[in-house]
Amino acid sequence: MAVTKREIVRRVAERAALTQAQTQDIVQLTLEAISEAIVEEERLELRNFGVFEVKDRAPRKARDPRTGETMDVPARRVVTFRASPVVLEQL
C-alpha cells in the first residue's frame, strides 16, 4: 500500500509534537522546494536518502498492442530517483 502525503503529515506531526495543520504547511513547502530544485538544477542530492535527476529519453518506435500499428514516441525528459546506500540497506 502506498503512503500518502496525509499519512506523512500524521507521522511527522506525532514525532515533532506539532499540529497536523502546521506539519501540513511544512511538508507542502518542502515538496515545493524539492520540485523547484529539480526543475532549476536538474539534480537534487539528499544525503542518506537519494538523488533525483532529470534525464533525457531518446525518441523511439513503439507498437500499439491492440492494432499492431507502429508509432513514433517523441523524446522527453523524465525525473529519476536513485536511493542512497543507507536507504537500500534498510530495504
mmCIF file with all atom_site columns, N, CA and C in Angstrom, residues 3-11 20 24 27:
data_model
loop_
_atom_site.group_PDB
_atom_site.id
_atom_site.type_symbol
_atom_site.label_atom_id
_atom_site.label_alt_id
_atom_site.label_comp_id
_atom_site.label_asym_id
_atom_site.label_entity_id
_atom_site.label_seq_id
_atom_site.pdbx_PDB_ins_code
_atom_site.Cartn_x
_atom_site.Cartn_y
_atom_site.Cartn_z
_atom_site.occupancy
_atom_site.B_iso_or_equiv
_atom_site.pdbx_formal_charge
_atom_site.auth_seq_id
_atom_site.auth_comp_id
_atom_site.auth_asym_id
_atom_site.auth_atom_id
_atom_site.pdbx_PDB_model_num
ATOM 1  N N  . VAL A 1 3  ? 2.078  5.090  0.721  1.00 0.00 ? 3  VAL A N  1
ATOM 2  C CA . VAL A 1 3  ? 1.959  6.072  1.790  1.00 0.00 ? 3  VAL A CA 1
ATOM 3  C C  . VAL A 1 3  ? 1.577  7.397  1.149  1.00 0.00 ? 3  VAL A C  1
ATOM 4  N N  . THR A 1 4  ? 0.536  8.026  1.670  1.00 0.00 ? 4  THR A N  1
ATOM 5  C CA . THR A 1 4  ? 0.057  9.288  1.119  1.00 0.00 ? 4  THR A CA 1
ATOM 6  C C  . THR A 1 4  ? 0.685  10.472 1.859  1.00 0.00 ? 4  THR A C  1
ATOM 7  N N  . LYS A 1 5  ? 0.513  11.648 1.272  1.00 0.00 ? 5  LYS A N  1
ATOM 8  C CA . LYS A 1 5  ? 1.016  12.858 1.920  1.00 0.00 ? 5  LYS A CA 1
ATOM 9  C C  . LYS A 1 5  ? 0.330  13.038 3.278  1.00 0.00 ? 5  LYS A C  1
ATOM 10 N N  . ARG A 1 6  ? -0.936 12.731 3.351  1.00 0.00 ? 6  ARG A N  1
ATOM 11 C CA . ARG A 1 6  ? -1.680 12.832 4.615  1.00 0.00 ? 6  ARG A CA 1
ATOM 12 C C  . ARG A 1 6  ? -1.052 11.947 5.693  1.00 0.00 ? 6  ARG A C  1
ATOM 13 N N  . GLU A 1 7  ? -0.644 10.743 5.314  1.00 0.00 ? 7  GLU A N  1
ATOM 14 C CA . GLU A 1 7  ? -0.017 9.821  6.267  1.00 0.00 ? 7  GLU A CA 1
ATOM 15 C C  . GLU A 1 7  ? 1.346  10.352 6.712  1.00 0.00 ? 7  GLU A C  1
ATOM 16 N N  . ILE A 1 8  ? 2.107  10.933 5.793  1.00 0.00 ? 8  ILE A N  1
ATOM 17 C CA . ILE A 1 8  ? 3.396  11.530 6.151  1.00 0.00 ? 8  ILE A CA 1
ATOM 18 C C  . ILE A 1 8  ? 3.182  12.667 7.137  1.00 0.00 ? 8  ILE A C  1
ATOM 19 N N  . VAL A 1 9  ? 2.182  13.510 6.876  1.00 0.00 ? 9  VAL A N  1
ATOM 20 C CA . VAL A 1 9  ? 1.867  14.625 7.777  1.00 0.00 ? 9  VAL A CA 1
ATOM 21 C C  . VAL A 1 9  ? 1.537  14.091 9.170  1.00 0.00 ? 9  VAL A C  1
ATOM 22 N N  . ARG A 1 10 ? 0.715  13.063 9.238  1.00 0.00 ? 10 ARG A N  1
ATOM 23 C CA . ARG A 1 10 ? 0.329  12.489 10.534 1.00 0.00 ? 10 ARG A CA 1
ATOM 24 C C  . ARG A 1 10 ? 1.540  11.964 11.286 1.00 0.00 ? 10 ARG A C  1
ATOM 25 N N  . ARG A 1 11 ? 2.411  11.216 10.590 1.00 0.00 ? 11 ARG A N  1
ATOM 26 C CA . ARG A 1 11 ? 3.595  10.642 11.240 1.00 0.00 ? 11 ARG A CA 1
ATOM 27 C C  . ARG A 1 11 ? 4.554  11.724 11.739 1.00 0.00 ? 11 ARG A C  1
ATOM 28 N N  . GLN A 1 20 ? -1.266 18.947 13.059 1.00 0.00 ? 20 GLN A N  1
ATOM 29 C CA . GLN A 1 20 ? -1.256 18.462 11.680 1.00 0.00 ? 20 GLN A CA 1
ATOM 30 C C  . GLN A 1 20 ? -1.324 19.622 10.699 1.00 0.00 ? 20 GLN A C  1
ATOM 31 N N  . GLN A 1 24 ? 1.347  20.067 7.901  1.00 0.00 ? 24 GLN A N  1
ATOM 32 C CA . GLN A 1 24 ? 0.900  20.097 6.507  1.00 0.00 ? 24 GLN A CA 1
ATOM 33 C C  . GLN A 1 24 ? 1.606  21.219 5.752  1.00 0.00 ? 24 GLN A C  1
ATOM 34 N N  . VAL A 1 27 ? 5.354  20.222 5.259  1.00 0.00 ? 27 VAL A N  1
ATOM 35 C CA . VAL A 1 27 ? 5.502  19.178 4.241  1.00 0.00 ? 27 VAL A CA 1
ATOM 36 C C  . VAL A 1 27 ? 5.261  19.766 2.848  1.00 0.00 ? 27 VAL A C  1
#
